[in-house]
Amino acid sequence: MDVQPANSRLYFDYVKTTLYGLTTALALISTAEAKIVQELTEQLPQANSSSIKFVAQSASTSSFERKDPVFKEVGRGEMQWWWFSLYRARLLTLDGDYSSGEYPVMLDIEYYQDIPSARLVEATLDQWQHIGVSEQDQQQWLSAISAVWPDVTEGDSLSLKVISPDSSQFYFNGEPLAEPLPKGFSNDFLAIWLSEQTSRPELRKQLLGELACDC
């Protein structure tokens, strides 16, 4: 009779000790898990920061790649009419050297006088006739420029940016004008200044960098 109570106490002590051990182990496990979760949580802002930085850098790079190319001046010259300076013209390419048939290329004209668009169109037609542009092309090109050219005042700039023989567009004070121009237009327009048949051979040499201009 005395043995059973003793055995019972030993059994309950064993059970109690075992349960305590299990409880302690579970507590330790929970603490370890909590610590792991905390460490992971602390690492998340760093990961997010790195991700944000990477995305920002990628966006910046993408934005840079989309920027318009930087043009360098090949040459510049002034258009004189009697004792008037009508405009200053500049020829630009990506490397500052010009070769016929290589693109992109840009012709930029800054006006010194107020000139109505109708007068600009008329003067351009005169030059196309001078260098021998076909009648059919003259009419097509006239229609294109008449639709987009504005009146210019002193200080205004009108630029033609040529990406390829089939892709070109006018810009007025840096802003694009309407839609890109018809295929083949740019060659005949640039020829007004760059063709060997130009009516202004001195200006041609200045634009090509063969003759300096203090302008």
mmCIF file with all atom_site columns, C-alpha atoms in Angstrom, residues 22-212:
data_model
loop_
_atom_site.group_PDB
_atom_site.id
_atom_site.type_symbol
_atom_site.label_atom_id
_atom_site.label_alt_id
_atom_site.label_comp_id
_atom_site.label_asym_id
_atom_site.label_entity_id
_atom_site.label_seq_id
_atom_site.pdbx_PDB_ins_code
_atom_site.Cartn_x
_atom_site.Cartn_y
_atom_site.Cartn_z
_atom_site.occupancy
_atom_site.B_iso_or_equiv
_atom_site.pdbx_formal_charge
_atom_site.auth_seq_id
_atom_site.auth_comp_id
_atom_site.auth_asym_id
_atom_site.auth_atom_id
_atom_site.pdbx_PDB_model_num
ATOM 1   C CA . LEU A 1 22  ? 8.748  20.425 -23.267  1.00 0.00 ? 22  LEU A CA 1
ATOM 2   C CA . THR A 1 23  ? 7.378  23.847 -22.313  1.00 0.00 ? 23  THR A CA 1
ATOM 3   C CA . THR A 1 24  ? 10.905 25.265 -22.062  1.00 0.00 ? 24  THR A CA 1
ATOM 4   C CA . ALA A 1 25  ? 11.867 23.726 -25.415  1.00 0.00 ? 25  ALA A CA 1
ATOM 5   C CA . LEU A 1 26  ? 8.770  25.168 -27.071  1.00 0.00 ? 26  LEU A CA 1
ATOM 6   C CA . ALA A 1 27  ? 9.527  28.533 -25.554  1.00 0.00 ? 27  ALA A CA 1
ATOM 7   C CA . LEU A 1 28  ? 13.060 28.396 -26.888  1.00 0.00 ? 28  LEU A CA 1
ATOM 8   C CA . ILE A 1 29  ? 11.790 27.372 -30.307  1.00 0.00 ? 29  ILE A CA 1
ATOM 9   C CA . SER A 1 30  ? 9.271  30.218 -30.294  1.00 0.00 ? 30  SER A CA 1
ATOM 10  C CA . THR A 1 31  ? 11.976 32.649 -29.245  1.00 0.00 ? 31  THR A CA 1
ATOM 11  C CA . ALA A 1 32  ? 14.255 31.420 -32.023  1.00 0.00 ? 32  ALA A CA 1
ATOM 12  C CA . GLU A 1 33  ? 11.456 31.690 -34.558  1.00 0.00 ? 33  GLU A CA 1
ATOM 13  C CA . ALA A 1 34  ? 10.637 35.164 -33.353  1.00 0.00 ? 34  ALA A CA 1
ATOM 14  C CA . LYS A 1 35  ? 14.272 36.162 -33.686  1.00 0.00 ? 35  LYS A CA 1
ATOM 15  C CA . ILE A 1 36  ? 14.414 34.789 -37.222  1.00 0.00 ? 36  ILE A CA 1
ATOM 16  C CA . VAL A 1 37  ? 11.243 36.684 -38.130  1.00 0.00 ? 37  VAL A CA 1
ATOM 17  C CA . GLN A 1 38  ? 12.681 39.851 -36.617  1.00 0.00 ? 38  GLN A CA 1
ATOM 18  C CA . GLU A 1 39  ? 15.930 39.471 -38.571  1.00 0.00 ? 39  GLU A CA 1
ATOM 19  C CA . LEU A 1 40  ? 14.024 38.906 -41.779  1.00 0.00 ? 40  LEU A CA 1
ATOM 20  C CA . THR A 1 41  ? 11.838 41.919 -41.066  1.00 0.00 ? 41  THR A CA 1
ATOM 21  C CA . GLU A 1 42  ? 14.894 44.078 -40.453  1.00 0.00 ? 42  GLU A CA 1
ATOM 22  C CA . GLN A 1 43  ? 16.341 42.949 -43.778  1.00 0.00 ? 43  GLN A CA 1
ATOM 23  C CA . LEU A 1 44  ? 13.213 43.811 -45.763  1.00 0.00 ? 44  LEU A CA 1
ATOM 24  C CA . PRO A 1 45  ? 13.735 47.593 -45.833  1.00 0.00 ? 45  PRO A CA 1
ATOM 25  C CA . GLN A 1 46  ? 17.281 47.004 -47.087  1.00 0.00 ? 46  GLN A CA 1
ATOM 26  C CA . ALA A 1 47  ? 16.012 44.744 -49.836  1.00 0.00 ? 47  ALA A CA 1
ATOM 27  C CA . ASN A 1 48  ? 13.303 47.216 -50.737  1.00 0.00 ? 48  ASN A CA 1
ATOM 28  C CA . SER A 1 49  ? 15.812 50.057 -50.715  1.00 0.00 ? 49  SER A CA 1
ATOM 29  C CA . SER A 1 50  ? 18.106 48.123 -53.021  1.00 0.00 ? 50  SER A CA 1
ATOM 30  C CA . SER A 1 51  ? 15.209 47.250 -55.284  1.00 0.00 ? 51  SER A CA 1
ATOM 31  C CA . ILE A 1 52  ? 14.032 50.852 -55.370  1.00 0.00 ? 52  ILE A CA 1
ATOM 32  C CA . LYS A 1 53  ? 17.559 52.034 -56.093  1.00 0.00 ? 53  LYS A CA 1
ATOM 33  C CA . PHE A 1 54  ? 17.896 49.491 -58.914  1.00 0.00 ? 54  PHE A CA 1
ATOM 34  C CA . VAL A 1 55  ? 14.548 50.508 -60.400  1.00 0.00 ? 55  VAL A CA 1
ATOM 35  C CA . ALA A 1 56  ? 15.488 54.185 -60.142  1.00 0.00 ? 56  ALA A CA 1
ATOM 36  C CA . GLN A 1 57  ? 18.816 53.555 -61.823  1.00 0.00 ? 57  GLN A CA 1
ATOM 37  C CA . SER A 1 58  ? 17.123 51.529 -64.553  1.00 0.00 ? 58  SER A CA 1
ATOM 38  C CA . ALA A 1 59  ? 14.558 54.284 -65.093  1.00 0.00 ? 59  ALA A CA 1
ATOM 39  C CA . SER A 1 60  ? 17.301 56.884 -65.195  1.00 0.00 ? 60  SER A CA 1
ATOM 40  C CA . THR A 1 61  ? 19.289 54.852 -67.713  1.00 0.00 ? 61  THR A CA 1
ATOM 41  C CA . SER A 1 62  ? 16.199 54.264 -69.814  1.00 0.00 ? 62  SER A CA 1
ATOM 42  C CA . SER A 1 63  ? 15.398 57.982 -69.701  1.00 0.00 ? 63  SER A CA 1
ATOM 43  C CA . PHE A 1 64  ? 18.955 58.829 -70.733  1.00 0.00 ? 64  PHE A CA 1
ATOM 44  C CA . GLU A 1 65  ? 18.837 56.406 -73.647  1.00 0.00 ? 65  GLU A CA 1
ATOM 45  C CA . ARG A 1 66  ? 15.592 57.992 -74.857  1.00 0.00 ? 66  ARG A CA 1
ATOM 46  C CA . LYS A 1 67  ? 17.019 61.511 -74.911  1.00 0.00 ? 67  LYS A CA 1
ATOM 47  C CA . ASP A 1 68  ? 17.574 63.172 -78.240  1.00 0.00 ? 68  ASP A CA 1
ATOM 48  C CA . PRO A 1 69  ? 21.154 62.853 -79.456  1.00 0.00 ? 69  PRO A CA 1
ATOM 49  C CA . VAL A 1 70  ? 23.489 65.799 -78.896  1.00 0.00 ? 70  VAL A CA 1
ATOM 50  C CA . PHE A 1 71  ? 24.457 67.499 -82.152  1.00 0.00 ? 71  PHE A CA 1
ATOM 51  C CA . LYS A 1 72  ? 27.796 69.211 -82.748  1.00 0.00 ? 72  LYS A CA 1
ATOM 52  C CA . GLU A 1 73  ? 28.310 72.106 -85.104  1.00 0.00 ? 73  GLU A CA 1
ATOM 53  C CA . VAL A 1 74  ? 30.030 71.477 -88.424  1.00 0.00 ? 74  VAL A CA 1
ATOM 54  C CA . GLY A 1 75  ? 29.971 75.102 -89.511  1.00 0.00 ? 75  GLY A CA 1
ATOM 55  C CA . ARG A 1 76  ? 27.949 78.300 -89.544  1.00 0.00 ? 76  ARG A CA 1
ATOM 56  C CA . GLY A 1 77  ? 27.374 81.241 -91.856  1.00 0.00 ? 77  GLY A CA 1
ATOM 57  C CA . GLU A 1 78  ? 25.168 84.256 -92.469  1.00 0.00 ? 78  GLU A CA 1
ATOM 58  C CA . MET A 1 79  ? 22.809 84.947 -95.305  1.00 0.00 ? 79  MET A CA 1
ATOM 59  C CA . GLN A 1 80  ? 23.329 88.503 -96.596  1.00 0.00 ? 80  GLN A CA 1
ATOM 60  C CA . TRP A 1 81  ? 20.989 90.411 -98.871  1.00 0.00 ? 81  TRP A CA 1
ATOM 61  C CA . TRP A 1 82  ? 22.518 93.690 -99.936  1.00 0.00 ? 82  TRP A CA 1
ATOM 62  C CA . TRP A 1 83  ? 23.383 95.351 -96.616  1.00 0.00 ? 83  TRP A CA 1
ATOM 63  C CA . PHE A 1 84  ? 20.913 93.218 -94.582  1.00 0.00 ? 84  PHE A CA 1
ATOM 64  C CA . SER A 1 85  ? 21.751 90.096 -92.602  1.00 0.00 ? 85  SER A CA 1
ATOM 65  C CA . LEU A 1 86  ? 18.679 87.909 -92.975  1.00 0.00 ? 86  LEU A CA 1
ATOM 66  C CA . TYR A 1 87  ? 19.655 84.895 -90.884  1.00 0.00 ? 87  TYR A CA 1
ATOM 67  C CA . ARG A 1 88  ? 22.418 82.764 -89.456  1.00 0.00 ? 88  ARG A CA 1
ATOM 68  C CA . ALA A 1 89  ? 22.505 79.117 -90.512  1.00 0.00 ? 89  ALA A CA 1
ATOM 69  C CA . ARG A 1 90  ? 24.261 76.252 -88.746  1.00 0.00 ? 90  ARG A CA 1
ATOM 70  C CA . LEU A 1 91  ? 24.906 72.706 -89.935  1.00 0.00 ? 91  LEU A CA 1
ATOM 71  C CA . LEU A 1 92  ? 25.134 70.073 -87.201  1.00 0.00 ? 92  LEU A CA 1
ATOM 72  C CA . THR A 1 93  ? 25.878 66.335 -86.961  1.00 0.00 ? 93  THR A CA 1
ATOM 73  C CA . LEU A 1 94  ? 26.559 63.927 -84.116  1.00 0.00 ? 94  LEU A CA 1
ATOM 74  C CA . ASP A 1 95  ? 30.363 64.149 -84.402  1.00 0.00 ? 95  ASP A CA 1
ATOM 75  C CA . GLY A 1 96  ? 30.773 67.608 -85.920  1.00 0.00 ? 96  GLY A CA 1
ATOM 76  C CA . ASP A 1 97  ? 31.804 66.216 -89.330  1.00 0.00 ? 97  ASP A CA 1
ATOM 77  C CA . TYR A 1 98  ? 29.595 66.174 -92.391  1.00 0.00 ? 98  TYR A CA 1
ATOM 78  C CA . SER A 1 99  ? 29.518 63.613 -95.187  1.00 0.00 ? 99  SER A CA 1
ATOM 79  C CA . SER A 1 100 ? 26.767 63.566 -97.777  1.00 0.00 ? 100 SER A CA 1
ATOM 80  C CA . GLY A 1 101 ? 24.439 60.622 -97.200  1.00 0.00 ? 101 GLY A CA 1
ATOM 81  C CA . GLU A 1 102 ? 25.300 60.191 -93.511  1.00 0.00 ? 102 GLU A CA 1
ATOM 82  C CA . TYR A 1 103 ? 22.627 60.797 -90.876  1.00 0.00 ? 103 TYR A CA 1
ATOM 83  C CA . PRO A 1 104 ? 21.360 62.221 -88.618  1.00 0.00 ? 104 PRO A CA 1
ATOM 84  C CA . VAL A 1 105 ? 22.001 65.808 -89.629  1.00 0.00 ? 105 VAL A CA 1
ATOM 85  C CA . MET A 1 106 ? 20.348 69.100 -88.697  1.00 0.00 ? 106 MET A CA 1
ATOM 86  C CA . LEU A 1 107 ? 20.146 72.522 -90.324  1.00 0.00 ? 107 LEU A CA 1
ATOM 87  C CA . ASP A 1 108 ? 19.272 75.295 -87.896  1.00 0.00 ? 108 ASP A CA 1
ATOM 88  C CA . ILE A 1 109 ? 18.340 78.816 -89.038  1.00 0.00 ? 109 ILE A CA 1
ATOM 89  C CA . GLU A 1 110 ? 18.099 81.767 -86.644  1.00 0.00 ? 110 GLU A CA 1
ATOM 90  C CA . TYR A 1 111 ? 16.364 84.778 -88.170  1.00 0.00 ? 111 TYR A CA 1
ATOM 91  C CA . TYR A 1 112 ? 17.571 88.367 -87.794  1.00 0.00 ? 112 TYR A CA 1
ATOM 92  C CA . GLN A 1 113 ? 14.512 89.886 -89.485  1.00 0.00 ? 113 GLN A CA 1
ATOM 93  C CA . ASP A 1 114 ? 10.729 89.543 -89.345  1.00 0.00 ? 114 ASP A CA 1
ATOM 94  C CA . ILE A 1 115 ? 9.681  87.517 -92.388  1.00 0.00 ? 115 ILE A CA 1
ATOM 95  C CA . PRO A 1 116 ? 6.133  86.317 -93.261  1.00 0.00 ? 116 PRO A CA 1
ATOM 96  C CA . SER A 1 117 ? 5.796  82.601 -93.945  1.00 0.00 ? 117 SER A CA 1
ATOM 97  C CA . ALA A 1 118 ? 4.569  83.311 -97.503  1.00 0.00 ? 118 ALA A CA 1
ATOM 98  C CA . ARG A 1 119 ? 7.852  85.112 -98.231  1.00 0.00 ? 119 ARG A CA 1
ATOM 99  C CA . LEU A 1 120 ? 9.865  82.196 -96.821  1.00 0.00 ? 120 LEU A CA 1
ATOM 100 C CA . VAL A 1 121 ? 7.983  79.767 -99.044  1.00 0.00 ? 121 VAL A CA 1
ATOM 101 C CA . GLU A 1 122 ? 8.486  81.985 -102.103 1.00 0.00 ? 122 GLU A CA 1
ATOM 102 C CA . ALA A 1 123 ? 12.230 82.307 -101.454 1.00 0.00 ? 123 ALA A CA 1
ATOM 103 C CA . THR A 1 124 ? 12.514 78.531 -101.004 1.00 0.00 ? 124 THR A CA 1
ATOM 104 C CA . LEU A 1 125 ? 10.751 77.927 -104.325 1.00 0.00 ? 125 LEU A CA 1
ATOM 105 C CA . ASP A 1 126 ? 13.188 80.282 -106.046 1.00 0.00 ? 126 ASP A CA 1
ATOM 106 C CA . GLN A 1 127 ? 16.099 78.245 -104.709 1.00 0.00 ? 127 GLN A CA 1
ATOM 107 C CA . TRP A 1 128 ? 14.584 74.912 -105.769 1.00 0.00 ? 128 TRP A CA 1
ATOM 108 C CA . GLN A 1 129 ? 14.159 76.276 -109.253 1.00 0.00 ? 129 GLN A CA 1
ATOM 109 C CA . HIS A 1 130 ? 17.763 77.487 -109.208 1.00 0.00 ? 130 HIS A CA 1
ATOM 110 C CA . ILE A 1 131 ? 19.227 74.072 -108.279 1.00 0.00 ? 131 ILE A CA 1
ATOM 111 C CA . GLY A 1 132 ? 16.950 72.186 -110.689 1.00 0.00 ? 132 GLY A CA 1
ATOM 112 C CA . VAL A 1 133 ? 14.413 70.372 -108.481 1.00 0.00 ? 133 VAL A CA 1
ATOM 113 C CA . SER A 1 134 ? 11.712 68.784 -110.649 1.00 0.00 ? 134 SER A CA 1
ATOM 114 C CA . GLU A 1 135 ? 8.406  70.618 -111.060 1.00 0.00 ? 135 GLU A CA 1
ATOM 115 C CA . GLN A 1 136 ? 6.507  67.702 -109.550 1.00 0.00 ? 136 GLN A CA 1
ATOM 116 C CA . ASP A 1 137 ? 8.685  67.663 -106.435 1.00 0.00 ? 137 ASP A CA 1
ATOM 117 C CA . GLN A 1 138 ? 8.530  71.440 -106.153 1.00 0.00 ? 138 GLN A CA 1
ATOM 118 C CA . GLN A 1 139 ? 4.757  71.344 -105.884 1.00 0.00 ? 139 GLN A CA 1
ATOM 119 C CA . GLN A 1 140 ? 4.789  68.497 -103.369 1.00 0.00 ? 140 GLN A CA 1
ATOM 120 C CA . TRP A 1 141 ? 7.413  70.163 -101.175 1.00 0.00 ? 141 TRP A CA 1
ATOM 121 C CA . LEU A 1 142 ? 5.668  73.554 -101.376 1.00 0.00 ? 142 LEU A CA 1
ATOM 122 C CA . SER A 1 143 ? 2.476  71.977 -100.120 1.00 0.00 ? 143 SER A CA 1
ATOM 123 C CA . ALA A 1 144 ? 4.348  70.459 -97.179  1.00 0.00 ? 144 ALA A CA 1
ATOM 124 C CA . ILE A 1 145 ? 6.109  73.640 -96.011  1.00 0.00 ? 145 ILE A CA 1
ATOM 125 C CA . SER A 1 146 ? 3.141  75.946 -96.634  1.00 0.00 ? 146 SER A CA 1
ATOM 126 C CA . ALA A 1 147 ? 1.106  73.835 -94.224  1.00 0.00 ? 147 ALA A CA 1
ATOM 127 C CA . VAL A 1 148 ? 3.568  74.095 -91.313  1.00 0.00 ? 148 VAL A CA 1
ATOM 128 C CA . TRP A 1 149 ? 5.831  77.146 -91.596  1.00 0.00 ? 149 TRP A CA 1
ATOM 129 C CA . PRO A 1 150 ? 4.842  80.072 -89.362  1.00 0.00 ? 150 PRO A CA 1
ATOM 130 C CA . ASP A 1 151 ? 5.722  83.742 -89.720  1.00 0.00 ? 151 ASP A CA 1
ATOM 131 C CA . VAL A 1 152 ? 9.112  84.371 -88.121  1.00 0.00 ? 152 VAL A CA 1
ATOM 132 C CA . THR A 1 153 ? 10.281 87.323 -86.081  1.00 0.00 ? 153 THR A CA 1
ATOM 133 C CA . GLU A 1 154 ? 13.747 88.406 -85.039  1.00 0.00 ? 154 GLU A CA 1
ATOM 134 C CA . GLY A 1 155 ? 15.311 85.742 -82.801  1.00 0.00 ? 155 GLY A CA 1
ATOM 135 C CA . ASP A 1 156 ? 13.091 82.867 -83.968  1.00 0.00 ? 156 ASP A CA 1
ATOM 136 C CA . SER A 1 157 ? 14.715 79.640 -85.151  1.00 0.00 ? 157 SER A CA 1
ATOM 137 C CA . LEU A 1 158 ? 13.509 77.143 -87.734  1.00 0.00 ? 158 LEU A CA 1
ATOM 138 C CA . SER A 1 159 ? 15.324 73.805 -87.836  1.00 0.00 ? 159 SER A CA 1
ATOM 139 C CA . LEU A 1 160 ? 15.148 70.714 -90.002  1.00 0.00 ? 160 LEU A CA 1
ATOM 140 C CA . LYS A 1 161 ? 16.241 67.512 -88.279  1.00 0.00 ? 161 LYS A CA 1
ATOM 141 C CA . VAL A 1 162 ? 16.941 64.681 -90.723  1.00 0.00 ? 162 VAL A CA 1
ATOM 142 C CA . ILE A 1 163 ? 17.087 61.161 -89.286  1.00 0.00 ? 163 ILE A CA 1
ATOM 143 C CA . SER A 1 164 ? 17.237 59.468 -92.683  1.00 0.00 ? 164 SER A CA 1
ATOM 144 C CA . PRO A 1 165 ? 16.385 60.395 -96.298  1.00 0.00 ? 165 PRO A CA 1
ATOM 145 C CA . ASP A 1 166 ? 12.839 59.235 -95.567  1.00 0.00 ? 166 ASP A CA 1
ATOM 146 C CA . SER A 1 167 ? 12.422 60.716 -92.079  1.00 0.00 ? 167 SER A CA 1
ATOM 147 C CA . SER A 1 168 ? 12.688 64.425 -91.285  1.00 0.00 ? 168 SER A CA 1
ATOM 148 C CA . GLN A 1 169 ? 10.816 67.058 -89.326  1.00 0.00 ? 169 GLN A CA 1
ATOM 149 C CA . PHE A 1 170 ? 10.801 70.820 -88.808  1.00 0.00 ? 170 PHE A CA 1
ATOM 150 C CA . TYR A 1 171 ? 11.148 72.432 -85.388  1.00 0.00 ? 171 TYR A CA 1
ATOM 151 C CA . PHE A 1 172 ? 10.173 76.011 -84.559  1.00 0.00 ? 172 PHE A CA 1
ATOM 152 C CA . ASN A 1 173 ? 12.028 77.394 -81.550  1.00 0.00 ? 173 ASN A CA 1
ATOM 153 C CA . GLY A 1 174 ? 12.708 73.819 -80.476  1.00 0.00 ? 174 GLY A CA 1
ATOM 154 C CA . GLU A 1 175 ? 9.105  72.588 -80.789  1.00 0.00 ? 175 GLU A CA 1
ATOM 155 C CA . PRO A 1 176 ? 8.142  70.063 -83.497  1.00 0.00 ? 176 PRO A CA 1
ATOM 156 C CA . LEU A 1 177 ? 5.911  71.299 -86.299  1.00 0.00 ? 177 LEU A CA 1
ATOM 157 C CA . ALA A 1 178 ? 3.068  68.999 -87.336  1.00 0.00 ? 178 ALA A CA 1
ATOM 158 C CA . GLU A 1 179 ? 3.849  65.619 -88.841  1.00 0.00 ? 179 GLU A CA 1
ATOM 159 C CA . PRO A 1 180 ? 7.139  64.342 -90.320  1.00 0.00 ? 180 PRO A CA 1
ATOM 160 C CA . LEU A 1 181 ? 7.777  65.482 -93.877  1.00 0.00 ? 181 LEU A CA 1
ATOM 161 C CA . PRO A 1 182 ? 7.329  63.490 -97.115  1.00 0.00 ? 182 PRO A CA 1
ATOM 162 C CA . LYS A 1 183 ? 10.006 61.025 -98.183  1.00 0.00 ? 183 LYS A CA 1
ATOM 163 C CA . GLY A 1 184 ? 12.742 62.652 -100.224 1.00 0.00 ? 184 GLY A CA 1
ATOM 164 C CA . PHE A 1 185 ? 11.990 66.177 -98.999  1.00 0.00 ? 185 PHE A CA 1
ATOM 165 C CA . SER A 1 186 ? 15.094 66.578 -96.844  1.00 0.00 ? 186 SER A CA 1
ATOM 166 C CA . ASN A 1 187 ? 17.583 66.018 -99.668  1.00 0.00 ? 187 ASN A CA 1
ATOM 167 C CA . ASP A 1 188 ? 16.077 68.786 -101.787 1.00 0.00 ? 188 ASP A CA 1
ATOM 168 C CA . PHE A 1 189 ? 15.794 71.138 -98.831  1.00 0.00 ? 189 PHE A CA 1
ATOM 169 C CA . LEU A 1 190 ? 19.389 70.674 -97.660  1.00 0.00 ? 190 LEU A CA 1
ATOM 170 C CA . ALA A 1 191 ? 20.554 71.018 -101.273 1.00 0.00 ? 191 ALA A CA 1
ATOM 171 C CA . ILE A 1 192 ? 19.525 74.683 -101.196 1.00 0.00 ? 192 ILE A CA 1
ATOM 172 C CA . TRP A 1 193 ? 22.592 75.274 -99.014  1.00 0.00 ? 193 TRP A CA 1
ATOM 173 C CA . LEU A 1 194 ? 24.803 72.226 -99.551  1.00 0.00 ? 194 LEU A CA 1
ATOM 174 C CA . SER A 1 195 ? 24.501 71.476 -103.267 1.00 0.00 ? 195 SER A CA 1
ATOM 175 C CA . GLU A 1 196 ? 27.347 72.555 -105.529 1.00 0.00 ? 196 GLU A CA 1
ATOM 176 C CA . GLN A 1 197 ? 24.669 74.344 -107.561 1.00 0.00 ? 197 GLN A CA 1
ATOM 177 C CA . THR A 1 198 ? 23.672 76.539 -104.598 1.00 0.00 ? 198 THR A CA 1
ATOM 178 C CA . SER A 1 199 ? 23.265 80.252 -105.242 1.00 0.00 ? 199 SER A CA 1
ATOM 179 C CA . ARG A 1 200 ? 25.350 80.944 -102.115 1.00 0.00 ? 200 ARG A CA 1
ATOM 180 C CA . PRO A 1 201 ? 28.684 79.102 -102.517 1.00 0.00 ? 201 PRO A CA 1
ATOM 181 C CA . GLU A 1 202 ? 30.375 81.121 -99.757  1.00 0.00 ? 202 GLU A CA 1
ATOM 182 C CA . LEU A 1 203 ? 27.634 80.223 -97.284  1.00 0.00 ? 203 LEU A CA 1
ATOM 183 C CA . ARG A 1 204 ? 27.974 76.581 -98.343  1.00 0.00 ? 204 ARG A CA 1
ATOM 184 C CA . LYS A 1 205 ? 31.689 76.629 -97.507  1.00 0.00 ? 205 LYS A CA 1
ATOM 185 C CA . GLN A 1 206 ? 30.946 78.175 -94.125  1.00 0.00 ? 206 GLN A CA 1
ATOM 186 C CA . LEU A 1 207 ? 28.370 75.497 -93.292  1.00 0.00 ? 207 LEU A CA 1
ATOM 187 C CA . LEU A 1 208 ? 30.764 72.736 -94.301  1.00 0.00 ? 208 LEU A CA 1
ATOM 188 C CA . GLY A 1 209 ? 33.449 74.202 -92.054  1.00 0.00 ? 209 GLY A CA 1
ATOM 189 C CA . GLU A 1 210 ? 35.702 75.106 -94.975  1.00 0.00 ? 210 GLU A CA 1
ATOM 190 C CA . LEU A 1 211 ? 35.414 78.827 -94.341  1.00 0.00 ? 211 LEU A CA 1
ATOM 191 C CA . ALA A 1 212 ? 35.183 80.554 -90.966  1.00 0.00 ? 212 ALA A CA 1
#
